[in-house]
Coordinates of C-alpha atoms in Angstrom, one line a residue:
X1 CA 49.4 -31.7 63.6
X2 CA 46.8 -34.5 63.9
X3 CA 43.7 -32.6 63.9
X4 CA 40.7 -34.9 63.7
X5 CA 38.2 -32.4 65.1
X6 CA 34.6 -32.1 63.8
X7 CA 32.1 -29.4 64.2
X8 CA 32.5 -25.4 64.1
X9 CA 32.8 -25.0 67.7
X10 CA 36.0 -27.2 67.9
X11 CA 37.8 -24.4 65.7
X12 CA 39.0 -22.7 68.7
X13 CA 41.4 -25.4 69.3
X14 CA 42.8 -25.3 66.0
X15 CA 43.5 -21.8 66.6
X16 CA 46.1 -22.5 69.3
X17 CA 49.1 -20.1 69.1
X18 CA 51.8 -21.5 69.2
X19 CA 50.9 -24.6 67.2
X20 CA 50.9 -27.8 69.1
X21 CA 52.7 -31.1 68.2
X22 CA 49.4 -32.9 68.0
X23 CA 45.7 -32.0 68.7
X24 CA 42.4 -33.7 68.5
X25 CA 39.2 -32.2 69.0
X26 CA 36.6 -35.1 68.4
X27 CA 33.3 -33.6 69.4
X28 CA 33.2 -29.8 69.4
X29 CA 31.5 -28.4 72.3
X30 CA 29.0 -31.6 72.0
X31 CA 30.0 -35.3 73.0
X32 CA 32.6 -35.1 75.8
X33 CA 32.5 -31.4 76.5
X34 CA 33.5 -30.3 80.0
X35 CA 31.3 -27.7 81.8
X36 CA 33.0 -25.9 84.4
X37 CA 30.8 -24.2 87.2
X38 CA 31.4 -22.8 90.7
X39 CA 32.2 -26.2 92.2
X40 CA 34.8 -27.0 89.8
X41 CA 37.8 -28.2 91.8
X42 CA 41.7 -27.8 90.8
X43 CA 43.4 -30.7 92.0
X44 CA 47.3 -30.1 92.2
X45 CA 49.7 -32.9 92.4
X46 CA 53.4 -32.8 93.7
X47 CA 55.6 -30.1 91.8
X48 CA 52.4 -28.4 90.2
X49 CA 51.9 -25.7 92.9
X50 CA 53.1 -22.9 90.8
X51 CA 50.9 -23.8 88.0
X52 CA 47.8 -24.2 90.3
X53 CA 48.7 -20.5 92.1
X54 CA 48.6 -19.1 88.3
X55 CA 45.1 -20.7 87.6
X56 CA 43.5 -19.7 90.7
X57 CA 44.9 -16.1 90.7
X58 CA 44.7 -15.4 87.1
X59 CA 42.4 -17.5 85.1
X60 CA 40.2 -17.8 88.2
X61 CA 39.1 -14.2 88.6
X62 CA 38.6 -14.1 84.6
X63 CA 36.1 -16.9 84.8
X64 CA 34.7 -16.4 88.4
X65 CA 35.7 -19.6 89.4
X66 CA 37.6 -20.3 92.8
X67 CA 39.2 -23.5 91.6
X68 CA 39.3 -24.9 95.3
X69 CA 40.9 -28.2 96.0
X70 CA 38.5 -31.3 95.4
X71 CA 35.9 -32.1 97.9
X72 CA 34.1 -35.4 98.4
X73 CA 31.1 -34.2 96.4
X74 CA 30.1 -36.9 93.9
X75 CA 30.5 -36.1 90.2
X76 CA 32.7 -32.9 91.0
X77 CA 34.2 -31.6 87.9
X78 CA 37.8 -31.5 88.5
X79 CA 41.0 -30.1 86.8
X80 CA 44.0 -32.3 87.7
X81 CA 47.5 -31.2 87.4
X82 CA 50.2 -34.0 87.5
X83 CA 53.9 -34.5 86.4
X84 CA 54.5 -37.7 84.8
X85 CA 57.7 -39.7 83.5
X86 CA 55.7 -40.8 80.4
X87 CA 55.5 -37.0 79.1
X88 CA 58.8 -36.3 80.1
X89 CA 60.1 -39.2 77.9
X90 CA 57.9 -38.1 75.0
X91 CA 58.3 -34.3 75.2
X92 CA 60.8 -33.3 77.8
X93 CA 60.4 -31.3 81.1
X94 CA 58.8 -28.5 79.2
X95 CA 56.3 -30.7 77.3
X96 CA 52.7 -31.4 78.4
X97 CA 49.6 -33.3 77.6
X98 CA 46.1 -32.0 78.0
X99 CA 42.9 -34.0 78.0
X100 CA 39.4 -33.0 78.3
X101 CA 36.6 -35.4 78.5
X102 CA 33.4 -34.4 80.4
X103 CA 32.3 -38.2 80.4
X104 CA 35.4 -39.2 82.4
X105 CA 35.1 -40.1 86.1
X106 CA 37.4 -38.2 88.3
X107 CA 39.7 -35.6 86.4
X108 CA 37.5 -34.2 83.7
X109 CA 40.4 -32.2 82.5
X110 CA 43.8 -33.7 83.0
X111 CA 47.1 -31.7 82.5
X112 CA 50.3 -33.9 82.7
X113 CA 53.7 -32.1 82.4
X114 CA 57.3 -33.5 82.1
X115 CA 58.0 -30.9 84.6
X116 CA 56.5 -28.0 86.7
X117 CA 57.1 -25.9 83.6
X118 CA 55.4 -28.2 81.3
X119 CA 52.4 -28.1 83.7
X120 CA 52.4 -24.6 83.3
X121 CA 52.6 -24.3 79.6
X122 CA 49.6 -26.8 79.5
X123 CA 47.5 -24.3 81.8
X124 CA 48.3 -21.6 79.1
X125 CA 46.9 -23.9 76.5
X126 CA 43.9 -24.5 78.7
X127 CA 43.4 -20.7 79.0
X128 CA 43.4 -20.5 75.2
X129 CA 40.9 -23.0 74.9
X130 CA 38.6 -21.3 77.2
X131 CA 38.5 -18.2 74.8
X132 CA 39.4 -14.7 74.9
X133 CA 37.3 -13.8 77.8
X134 CA 39.4 -15.9 79.9
X135 CA 42.2 -13.3 79.4
X136 CA 40.0 -10.6 81.1
X137 CA 40.6 -9.8 84.7
X138 CA 36.9 -10.3 85.9
X139 CA 33.7 -12.1 84.0
X140 CA 32.3 -10.0 81.1
X141 CA 28.9 -11.4 82.2
X142 CA 26.9 -11.6 85.2
X143 CA 26.6 -14.9 87.0
X144 CA 23.5 -17.0 86.3
X145 CA 21.3 -18.7 88.7
X146 CA 23.9 -21.4 88.9
X147 CA 26.9 -19.4 89.0
X148 CA 29.4 -18.8 86.0
X149 CA 29.6 -21.7 83.5
X150 CA 32.4 -22.3 81.0
X151 CA 32.2 -25.0 78.2
X152 CA 35.5 -26.6 77.2
X153 CA 35.5 -28.8 74.0
X154 CA 36.5 -32.5 74.3
X155 CA 40.2 -32.4 73.5
X156 CA 43.7 -34.0 73.6
X157 CA 46.8 -32.0 73.0
X158 CA 50.1 -33.0 73.1
X159 CA 53.0 -30.6 73.1
X160 CA 56.6 -29.9 73.7
X161 CA 59.2 -27.0 72.8
X162 CA 61.6 -27.4 69.9
X163 CA 64.2 -25.1 71.6
X164 CA 65.0 -24.3 75.3
X165 CA 66.1 -20.8 74.8
X166 CA 63.1 -19.1 73.5
X167 CA 63.3 -15.4 74.4
X168 CA 62.8 -11.6 74.0
X169 CA 65.5 -9.0 74.7
X170 CA 63.8 -5.9 76.1
X171 CA 65.9 -2.5 76.1
X172 CA 65.1 -0.4 79.0
X173 CA 68.3 1.6 78.8
X174 CA 67.4 3.9 75.9
X175 CA 63.7 4.3 76.8
X176 CA 62.8 3.5 80.8
X177 CA 59.9 1.2 81.2
X178 CA 58.6 1.3 84.7
X179 CA 58.4 -2.0 86.7
X180 CA 54.7 -2.6 86.0
X181 CA 55.2 -2.7 82.4
X182 CA 58.0 -5.3 82.9
X183 CA 55.6 -7.4 84.7
X184 CA 53.3 -7.0 82.0
X185 CA 55.6 -8.3 79.3
X186 CA 56.6 -11.2 81.3
X187 CA 52.6 -12.2 81.5
X188 CA 52.7 -11.8 77.6
X189 CA 55.9 -13.7 77.3
X190 CA 54.3 -16.7 79.3
X191 CA 51.1 -16.3 77.1
X192 CA 53.2 -17.3 74.0
X193 CA 55.4 -20.0 75.9
X194 CA 58.5 -17.8 75.9
X195 CA 60.7 -18.6 78.7
X196 CA 63.6 -15.9 78.5
X197 CA 63.6 -12.3 79.2
X198 CA 67.0 -10.6 78.3
X199 CA 66.9 -7.3 80.2
X200 CA 69.3 -4.7 78.7
X201 CA 69.7 -2.8 81.6
X202 CA 72.8 -0.4 80.9
X203 CA 74.0 1.7 77.8
X204 CA 75.1 5.2 77.1
X205 CA 71.8 6.6 77.5
X206 CA 70.9 5.3 81.0
X207 CA 71.9 3.1 83.9
X208 CA 68.8 1.3 85.0
X209 CA 69.7 -1.1 88.2
X210 CA 70.4 0.1 91.7
X211 CA 74.1 -0.7 92.7
X212 CA 74.4 0.1 96.4
X213 CA 78.2 0.1 96.5
X214 CA 78.0 2.9 93.7
X215 CA 75.0 4.9 94.1
X216 CA 75.8 7.5 91.6
X217 CA 75.2 4.9 88.7
X218 CA 71.5 5.7 89.3
X219 CA 71.7 9.2 90.9
X220 CA 73.6 10.6 87.9
X221 CA 73.5 7.6 85.5
X222 CA 69.8 6.8 85.2
X223 CA 68.9 10.4 83.9
X224 CA 69.5 12.5 80.7
X225 CA 68.5 15.9 80.3
X226 CA 66.7 15.7 76.9
X227 CA 66.2 12.9 74.2
X228 CA 66.6 12.7 70.5
X229 CA 63.2 12.1 68.9
X230 CA 63.3 9.8 66.0
X231 CA 66.6 8.6 64.4
X232 CA 69.7 10.3 65.3
X233 CA 69.8 12.3 62.4
X234 CA 66.3 13.8 63.1
X235 CA 66.7 17.6 64.1
X236 CA 63.9 16.9 66.8
X237 CA 64.3 16.8 70.4
X238 CA 62.2 16.2 73.4
X239 CA 63.4 18.4 76.1
X240 CA 61.8 16.7 79.0
X241 CA 64.3 14.9 81.0
X242 CA 64.0 11.2 80.8
X243 CA 65.0 8.4 83.1
X244 CA 64.4 6.1 85.9
X245 CA 65.9 2.7 87.4
X246 CA 64.7 -0.3 89.3
X247 CA 65.6 -0.6 92.9
X248 CA 67.0 -4.0 94.0
X249 CA 63.6 -4.6 95.4
X250 CA 62.2 -4.1 92.1
X251 CA 64.6 -6.5 90.6
X252 CA 63.7 -9.2 92.9
X253 CA 60.3 -8.7 92.4
X254 CA 60.7 -9.0 88.5
X255 CA 62.8 -12.1 89.0
X256 CA 60.3 -13.8 91.4
X257 CA 57.4 -13.0 89.2
X258 CA 59.3 -14.3 86.3
X259 CA 59.9 -17.6 88.0
X260 CA 56.3 -18.1 88.9
X261 CA 55.9 -18.2 85.0
X262 CA 59.0 -20.4 84.4
X263 CA 60.9 -17.4 82.8
X264 CA 64.5 -16.9 83.4
X265 CA 65.5 -12.9 83.4
X266 CA 69.0 -12.7 82.2
X267 CA 70.6 -9.3 82.8
X268 CA 72.8 -7.2 80.6
X269 CA 75.5 -5.0 82.1
X270 CA 77.3 -3.6 78.9
X271 CA 81.1 -3.5 78.8
X272 CA 83.6 -1.9 77.6
X273 CA 81.4 0.1 75.1
X274 CA 78.0 1.4 75.5
X275 CA 79.1 2.8 78.9
X276 CA 78.8 6.4 78.9
X277 CA 76.1 6.8 81.6
X278 CA 78.4 4.8 83.9
X279 CA 81.6 7.2 82.9
X280 CA 79.3 10.3 83.6
X281 CA 78.7 9.0 86.8
X282 CA 82.2 8.0 87.8
X283 CA 84.6 9.7 85.4
X284 CA 87.5 7.6 86.5
X285 CA 86.1 4.6 84.4
X286 CA 86.8 6.5 81.3
X287 CA 90.0 7.2 79.4
X288 CA 91.0 10.2 81.4
X289 CA 94.5 10.4 79.6
X290 CA 92.5 11.2 76.4
X291 CA 89.6 13.5 77.2
X292 CA 88.1 15.4 80.1
X293 CA 85.8 12.7 81.4
X294 CA 84.4 15.0 84.2
X295 CA 82.6 17.0 81.3
X296 CA 80.8 14.1 80.1
X297 CA 77.0 13.5 80.6
X298 CA 74.4 10.8 79.9
X299 CA 74.0 10.6 76.2
X300 CA 71.0 12.1 74.8
X301 CA 71.1 11.0 71.2
X302 CA 71.3 7.6 69.5
X303 CA 74.3 5.6 67.8
X304 CA 77.7 4.3 69.1
X305 CA 79.3 6.5 71.6
X306 CA 83.3 7.2 71.6
X307 CA 83.4 7.1 75.2
X308 CA 84.4 3.8 76.4
X309 CA 85.8 2.2 79.7
X310 CA 89.6 2.4 80.3
X311 CA 91.4 -0.8 80.7
X312 CA 92.6 -0.4 83.9
X313 CA 92.7 -2.6 87.1
X314 CA 90.5 -0.2 89.1
X315 CA 87.7 -0.4 86.3
X316 CA 87.9 -4.3 86.6
X317 CA 87.5 -4.1 89.9
X318 CA 84.5 -1.6 90.0
X319 CA 82.6 -3.8 87.5
X320 CA 83.5 -6.8 89.8
X321 CA 81.8 -5.0 92.5
X322 CA 78.7 -4.0 90.2
X323 CA 78.5 -7.8 88.9
X324 CA 78.8 -9.1 92.9
X325 CA 75.5 -7.3 93.2
X326 CA 74.0 -8.3 90.0
X327 CA 74.7 -12.1 90.8
X328 CA 73.1 -11.7 94.3
X329 CA 69.8 -10.4 92.4
X330 CA 69.8 -12.7 89.4
X331 CA 69.7 -16.4 89.9
X332 CA 70.0 -16.9 86.2
X333 CA 73.0 -19.1 85.4
X334 CA 73.7 -16.7 82.3
X335 CA 74.9 -13.0 82.5
X336 CA 75.1 -11.0 79.4
X337 CA 77.9 -8.4 79.3
X338 CA 77.5 -6.9 75.9
X339 CA 80.9 -6.7 74.2
X340 CA 79.4 -4.9 71.1
X341 CA 80.1 -2.0 69.2
X342 CA 83.1 -0.6 71.0
X343 CA 84.9 2.2 69.2
X344 CA 88.8 1.8 69.6
X345 CA 89.7 5.6 68.9
X346 CA 90.2 6.5 72.4
X347 CA 92.5 3.4 73.2
X348 CA 94.5 4.0 70.3
X349 CA 95.3 7.5 71.7
X350 CA 95.6 6.5 75.2
X351 CA 99.2 5.8 76.4
X352 CA 97.7 3.7 79.4
X353 CA 95.8 1.7 76.9
X354 CA 98.7 1.1 74.9
X355 CA 101.1 0.3 77.7
X356 CA 98.4 -2.4 78.7
X357 CA 98.3 -3.7 75.3
X358 CA 102.1 -3.8 75.3
X359 CA 102.3 -5.5 78.7
X360 CA 99.9 -8.4 78.0
X361 CA 101.3 -9.0 74.4
X362 CA 98.0 -8.4 72.9
X363 CA 97.0 -8.2 69.2
X364 CA 96.1 -4.5 69.3
X365 CA 93.0 -2.9 70.3
X366 CA 90.8 -5.8 69.3
X367 CA 92.7 -8.0 71.5
X368 CA 92.5 -5.4 74.4
X369 CA 88.4 -5.7 73.9
X370 CA 88.8 -9.4 74.0
X371 CA 91.0 -9.4 77.0
X372 CA 88.4 -7.2 78.6
X373 CA 85.5 -9.7 78.0
X374 CA 87.6 -12.8 78.8
X375 CA 88.6 -11.2 82.2
X376 CA 85.0 -11.4 83.2
X377 CA 84.3 -14.7 81.4
X378 CA 86.5 -16.3 83.8
X379 CA 85.4 -14.5 86.7
X380 CA 81.8 -15.4 86.2
X381 CA 82.9 -19.1 85.6
X382 CA 84.6 -19.2 88.8
X383 CA 81.4 -18.2 90.5
X384 CA 79.2 -20.8 88.6
X385 CA 77.7 -18.4 86.0
X386 CA 78.0 -18.4 82.2
X387 CA 79.0 -15.4 80.0
X388 CA 76.7 -14.4 77.0
X389 CA 77.9 -11.7 74.7
X390 CA 77.0 -10.3 71.3
X391 CA 79.0 -11.9 68.5
X392 CA 81.7 -9.3 68.6
X393 CA 83.2 -11.4 71.6
X394 CA 84.6 -13.7 69.2
X395 CA 86.9 -11.2 67.8
X396 CA 90.3 -10.5 69.2
X397 CA 91.5 -13.9 69.1
X398 CA 88.8 -15.3 71.7
X399 CA 88.5 -18.5 69.6
X400 CA 92.1 -18.9 69.3
X401 CA 94.7 -20.4 71.7
X402 CA 96.6 -17.5 73.3
X403 CA 100.4 -16.9 73.7
X404 CA 100.0 -17.8 77.5
X405 CA 98.8 -21.3 76.6
X406 CA 95.2 -21.1 76.5
X407 CA 94.1 -18.2 78.4
X408 CA 93.5 -16.2 75.4
X409 CA 90.5 -18.2 74.8
X410 CA 86.7 -17.7 76.0
X411 CA 85.6 -20.4 78.5
X412 CA 83.9 -23.4 77.1
X413 CA 80.7 -22.2 79.0
X414 CA 80.8 -18.7 77.2
X415 CA 77.6 -18.3 75.1
X416 CA 77.4 -16.1 71.9
X417 CA 74.1 -14.0 70.9
X418 CA 74.3 -14.0 67.2
X419 CA 73.0 -10.7 66.1
X420 CA 75.1 -9.6 63.0
X421 CA 73.3 -12.3 61.0
X422 CA 74.3 -16.1 61.3
X423 CA 77.9 -15.9 60.6
X424 CA 78.9 -15.2 64.0
X425 CA 76.7 -18.0 65.4
X426 CA 77.8 -20.3 63.0
X427 CA 81.6 -19.8 64.1
X428 CA 80.7 -20.0 67.6
X429 CA 78.7 -23.2 67.2
X430 CA 81.4 -25.1 65.1
X431 CA 84.1 -23.9 67.8
X432 CA 81.7 -25.8 70.5
X433 CA 80.3 -22.6 72.2
X434 CA 76.4 -22.3 72.7
X435 CA 74.4 -20.0 70.5
X436 CA 71.5 -17.9 70.8
X437 CA 70.6 -16.6 67.3
X438 CA 68.9 -13.3 66.8
X439 CA 70.2 -11.8 63.5
X440 CA 69.0 -8.5 63.0
X441 CA 68.1 -9.1 59.4
X442 CA 65.4 -11.4 60.7
X443 CA 64.1 -10.6 64.3
X444 CA 65.0 -7.2 65.4
X445 CA 61.2 -6.2 66.1
X446 CA 62.3 -2.5 66.3
X447 CA 62.7 -2.8 62.2
X448 CA 59.5 -1.6 60.5
X449 CA 56.9 -4.0 59.8
X450 CA 55.7 -2.4 56.1
X451 CA 57.0 -0.1 53.7
X452 CA 54.0 2.3 54.0
X453 CA 54.4 6.1 54.6
X454 CA 52.3 5.6 57.7
X455 CA 54.8 3.2 59.5
X456 CA 55.8 5.1 62.9
X457 CA 59.5 6.0 62.8
X458 CA 60.4 3.6 60.1
X459 CA 63.8 1.8 61.3
X460 CA 65.7 -0.7 59.1
X461 CA 64.5 -3.3 56.5
X462 CA 61.0 -4.2 56.1
X463 CA 60.3 -7.4 58.2
X464 CA 56.7 -8.3 57.7
X465 CA 54.7 -10.8 60.0
X466 CA 55.3 -13.5 57.4
X467 CA 59.0 -12.7 57.4
X468 CA 59.2 -13.4 61.0
X469 CA 57.4 -16.5 60.5
X470 CA 59.7 -17.9 58.1
X471 CA 62.8 -17.2 60.3
X472 CA 64.8 -20.6 61.3
X473 CA 67.3 -20.2 64.1
X474 CA 69.3 -23.1 62.5
X475 CA 70.9 -21.9 59.2
X476 CA 71.2 -24.6 56.5
X477 CA 74.6 -26.4 56.1
X478 CA 75.5 -26.1 59.7
X479 CA 76.8 -29.6 60.8
X480 CA 74.6 -31.7 63.2
X481 CA 77.4 -31.5 66.0
X482 CA 77.1 -27.4 65.5
X483 CA 73.5 -27.3 65.3
X484 CA 73.3 -29.1 68.6
X485 CA 74.9 -25.7 70.0
X486 CA 72.0 -23.5 68.7
X487 CA 70.2 -23.6 71.9
X488 CA 67.6 -21.3 70.4
X489 CA 66.6 -17.8 69.8
X490 CA 65.4 -14.6 70.7
X491 CA 63.6 -11.5 69.2
X492 CA 65.2 -8.1 70.0
X493 CA 63.5 -4.9 71.1
X494 CA 65.5 -2.0 70.8
X495 CA 63.8 1.1 72.1
X496 CA 65.6 4.2 70.6
X497 CA 62.4 4.8 68.6
X498 CA 60.0 3.6 71.1
X499 CA 59.2 6.1 74.0
X500 CA 56.2 4.5 75.4
X501 CA 54.7 1.2 76.3
X502 CA 52.1 1.6 73.3
X503 CA 55.1 2.0 70.9
X504 CA 56.7 -1.2 72.5
X505 CA 53.4 -3.1 71.8
X506 CA 53.2 -1.6 68.2
X507 CA 56.7 -3.0 67.2
X508 CA 56.4 -6.3 69.0
X509 CA 53.0 -7.5 68.4
X510 CA 51.7 -9.6 66.2
X511 CA 55.1 -10.4 65.4
X512 CA 56.2 -11.9 68.6
X513 CA 53.5 -14.3 68.1
X514 CA 54.9 -15.6 64.8
X515 CA 58.4 -15.9 66.5
X516 CA 57.0 -17.8 69.3
X517 CA 55.6 -20.5 67.1
X518 CA 58.9 -20.6 65.3
X519 CA 60.9 -21.3 68.4
X520 CA 58.0 -23.5 70.1
X521 CA 56.6 -25.7 67.5
X522 CA 58.3 -28.6 66.8
X523 CA 56.6 -29.7 63.4
X524 CA 57.3 -26.6 61.5
X525 CA 58.3 -27.3 57.9
X526 CA 61.3 -25.6 56.4
X527 CA 61.0 -22.1 56.1
X528 CA 60.1 -21.8 52.3
X529 CA 57.4 -24.6 53.0
X530 CA 55.8 -22.7 56.0
X531 CA 51.9 -21.4 55.5
X532 CA 52.0 -17.7 56.5
X533 CA 48.4 -17.4 55.3
X534 CA 47.5 -20.2 57.7
X535 CA 49.1 -18.8 60.6
X536 CA 47.5 -15.2 59.7
X537 CA 44.1 -17.1 59.8
X538 CA 44.8 -18.3 63.4
X539 CA 46.3 -15.1 64.4
X540 CA 42.5 -13.7 63.6
X541 CA 41.4 -15.5 66.8
X542 CA 44.6 -14.7 68.5
X543 CA 44.1 -10.8 68.2
X544 CA 40.9 -11.0 70.6
X545 CA 43.1 -12.6 73.2
X546 CA 45.7 -9.7 72.6
X547 CA 42.6 -7.2 72.8
X548 CA 41.6 -8.6 76.0
X549 CA 45.1 -8.2 77.4
X550 CA 45.2 -4.5 76.5
X551 CA 48.0 -4.9 73.8
X552 CA 48.2 -2.2 71.4
X553 CA 49.4 -4.1 68.5
X554 CA 49.6 -3.1 64.7
X555 CA 46.6 -4.3 63.0
X556 CA 46.7 -6.2 59.6
X557 CA 45.6 -3.1 57.7
X558 CA 48.1 -0.8 59.0
X559 CA 48.6 1.6 62.0
X560 CA 45.7 3.3 63.6
X561 CA 45.7 7.0 63.6
X562 CA 47.1 7.3 67.1
X563 CA 49.9 4.8 66.2
X564 CA 51.5 6.9 63.3
X565 CA 54.1 9.4 64.0
X566 CA 54.1 11.9 61.1
X567 CA 57.4 14.3 60.6
X568 CA 59.3 12.1 62.9
X569 CA 62.5 10.8 60.9
X570 CA 63.4 7.1 60.8
X571 CA 66.2 5.4 59.2
X572 CA 64.2 2.9 56.6
X573 CA 66.7 0.6 54.6
X574 CA 65.4 -0.5 51.2
X575 CA 65.5 -4.0 49.5
X576 CA 65.8 -7.4 51.3
X577 CA 68.2 -7.5 54.0
X578 CA 71.7 -9.1 53.3
X579 CA 72.0 -12.7 53.8
X580 CA 74.8 -13.3 56.1

């Protein structure tokens, strides 16, 4: 970063997160500083209307400024928003250039974007430069005789993202988060220049999206009678029924709210495993020739249920009907269908499943799982959408030419979420598939942040803030052609041990800020050469922003008393995570 700042007041700009490509702060709050007041105008050029609306409805109330369109008044301080080809050529459609100069005639602050998203990310940087109080909902101090005043240092910031997929997976199936909490997380993603929310909507423990053609999915499948407290080996239970779901109007609101923040919401509907909640609602979806599926309930514990979908034509049609409604709600070009952790015991014992394997000439039960996913891969492709699945979708011959002359392969548009390490992503990228890297050993934020005994419900390996900061989505040794297929990365937030918004906050922050810099900042050195201490220094200022937003993050010194969960069993794994 080119940082030729002078003076202590310009340090605010140095503390931007994620770090910009280049930034200059030549005069602190002295020469060239911009002073905002009640008459500050907002001049929104063509294509910047969304960013302008966000500034007026979010930053405006925090600052007490109306940010009205420009008037003819001479000397009026103006924030101008523009889309320019120059920024597009230099930094891409999500890139931006912010320049602030109080001595400049006309636009004292100019935010130029390579596209509408670039202007929006530039507006997020403007908010950071205004200071933590700009993250409140109202001004913290009364207006003076001349109204509210805000000072912005003279600055030039140029920036653009490293990856086009900068995401977080939020699991609302294990523990339901109400709609307002999802909207809040969209704001938090936007504040960190993240642009994908992968919403995990169905699992053994709950079905969270209204499907009008199949109402029992939420009437029955959205509720469980009780819940395991802590890891599945814990003897503790919460006897209060747990559940909830999003109506289709809730989903429309979430998607529209995300679009206003240039965030794509990617739905996940799990098949053929992780489906006990659906089978509890519609027993005919299960392997009825093996077990009495009418006796199944929504699962109340954690782990991998043995109850998986039956590979029948009626099951395929049922999920086509589900997906028809999902596609109508989510404009995302990507639809995640899980495809992971599907036990095969029931299929091995099922005469119907074995008959299907024989009829299709498949390579056993793994081939049957691959057939299941390939069916919906093609079904989605015919509708202009792209299947995304966990790296298990590579198994069962999905990367090989099938005996039928090729239909045994995933379509070229299928994308892989590589969670069991880098290996699945490497194989998919080398085969020409796009990949989102999300290895559990690096960016599973349900894993514990410290080895201390006070960590609440400790799960997995220790993944410190510094560990996440050293994560890199492109593993060494990947060929240039394959590396081009790594479209980005996401941090995954599985909620088995997170039963509230506060618990999610604790696990996610501040590590999500480190992840955001990894996937956004183009100037980061190789992982071994990064400066976690320098990042932690900038994070010191960022905590004040998170405080203003009401984020219950993990403090650097460890959990606060109310963040601990003494006596609730976790599953800590010792030593460094395996490299794979």
